[in-house]
Amino acid sequence: MTVAGLADRYVDTVAALDPVAATFEGVPGHETELTDYSPDGIAARITHDRATRAELATAHPQTDAERIGAVALERHLDTALDLADADEDLRPLRVIASPVTSIVMCFDLMERATAADWAQIAARVGAVPAALDGLVASLREGMRRGVTAAGRQAFACARQAETFAGSTPGTIPYFAGLVEEMAGAGVDEPALRSDLEQAAARATDAYVALGRFLVDEYLPGTDAPDGVGPERYRRWARAFTGTVLDLEETYEWGWEELYRIEAAMAAVGERIVPGEPVGAVIEHLELDSSRTVEGEDALLGWLQDLIDRTTDALDGVHFDIPPEIRRCEAMIAPPGGAAAMYYTGPSEDLSRPGRTWYPTLGRTTFPLWGEVSICYHEAVPGHHLQVATVRTQRDRLNRFQRTIGWNSGHGEGWALYAERLMGELGFLEDPAYELGMLRAQAMRAVRVVVDIGLHLSLPIPHSEPEHGGETWTPELALPFVIGRSHFPEDFMASEVDRYLGLPGQAISYKVGERVWLRARDAARARVGDSFDLKSFHRRALELGSMGLDQLEDELARI
């Protein structure tokens, strides 16, 4: 079995065992199914990973491309099995990236054009109760073993379940919304509509039951602390970054980065409103009607125009963007998920475009000064260029690399690097947009400080004017992240819950960017005046996603 053949077979089986992941990655064939989140379903996925890892150990790559693909798959499997051995699959409750939200989000990625599309949606909606029953079974098994998520995460998931069930004021049941959407799509199929209505009612009831279980049974049965401690944190940080970090050094570096960025923000703020502190400059920009749009439609139009203009400006100059991936769609995220903007990649065959999703959080007025660099992060030259480019590399990358081989340190590191890169390329000439980029950088530095600090119970530096010398707690973290990131309070409240629920993921942005910048500097030093940035980026992106250790090794070869 070749490495490519093994990778193909691995993806086929992963898609069958995890149809939700298959939909996210655009792997076809399982559109009417949902993932089995029960203990048996978890065991089947672990067994598949172990068998693939054993078979991979006997493979003998024949080319450099095969070697790269084999190492990426090997390290992916090793970290997945490390998490499985620690029973992390039995406590998958978190404010983002949990089955509670993933089940709903996969419907947002399904086609809706034809009666056949809606028949697939109806069948999958019908599978929701069983999927949630399986999730509850695993949570109960975790409780039996003493392996539980923190109450904060269970509570957040209960609120999400209530939102999807339409129990939250101002919302309708998510699946009832699908019925309304089908009616508006002009699909005249009374029997199919009836099937969808009945399935939607059962799916809504299942989310109601999940919310009750979490509040009535799970929350009283968990005493897990918010912070996961050094052992679990190191395990998760390695999974998200693909490297073993010196966490104390990284924590100190996070503070240094925050101070550096705050100084840069003050300098840029002086160019916008001289003599005023950064907070006042930001308040001025938030209230500037010339930098604001009203309503979701206007926001979508602005985002789509920015994506399209940026793609046109970069293509052929700084990047060569394949025609089949030039389209990236701006979307409004449905309510119930986390507060951060996110990206979903194109399908494997590129028939479904890449999309950016913007959570409005009930707002109707949208200041734009800070959204420019975030759009660069999510679309072009950030996630969309990165992920969609990989989809096109059929001659270079195996199927695992083209689909499910995502690593957060690589991907989020690139996207954060892309924000900074756009400033270097002259696309942030408006100081307001530059301040927006720096604010985003500050928030990512705050993540490094707070994520490591909370989970490892580290002290705040004595040099800090507030709470210096005290140990991090969620109560100290919230005002700190609001004040030092300069992002809205509701967004940062969601962020603190996110850090506590997904340890090690929040640091992957700045840690990954650090590696990208270091690798670029090393490449420039190696080749001197002949260094070509466009060529470096092309060759780097064509490597596909991988952990940061492997990324730095491979970039040293180009």
PDB file of N, CA and C in Angstrom, residues 54 108 212 248 266 294:
ATOM      1  N   ALA A  54      -0.663   1.824  12.559  1.00  0.00           N
ATOM      2  CA  ALA A  54       0.151   0.615  12.450  1.00  0.00           C
ATOM      3  C   ALA A  54       0.527   0.338  10.994  1.00  0.00           C
ATOM      4  N   ASP A 108     -25.677  24.090   7.525  1.00  0.00           N
ATOM      5  CA  ASP A 108     -25.424  25.356   6.840  1.00  0.00           C
ATOM      6  C   ASP A 108     -24.581  25.167   5.583  1.00  0.00           C
ATOM      7  N   ARG A 212     -32.065  20.085  28.727  1.00  0.00           N
ATOM      8  CA  ARG A 212     -32.532  19.675  30.054  1.00  0.00           C
ATOM      9  C   ARG A 212     -31.542  18.718  30.710  1.00  0.00           C
ATOM     10  N   GLU A 248       6.155  28.154  29.799  1.00  0.00           N
ATOM     11  CA  GLU A 248       6.529  29.320  30.591  1.00  0.00           C
ATOM     12  C   GLU A 248       7.183  30.383  29.709  1.00  0.00           C
ATOM     13  N   ALA A 266      -0.602  52.720  20.146  1.00  0.00           N
ATOM     14  CA  ALA A 266      -0.572  54.111  20.605  1.00  0.00           C
ATOM     15  C   ALA A 266      -0.012  55.034  19.530  1.00  0.00           C
ATOM     16  N   GLU A 294     -25.312  49.942   8.121  1.00  0.00           N
ATOM     17  CA  GLU A 294     -26.507  49.565   8.869  1.00  0.00           C
ATOM     18  C   GLU A 294     -27.158  48.349   8.215  1.00  0.00           C
TER      19      GLU A 294
END
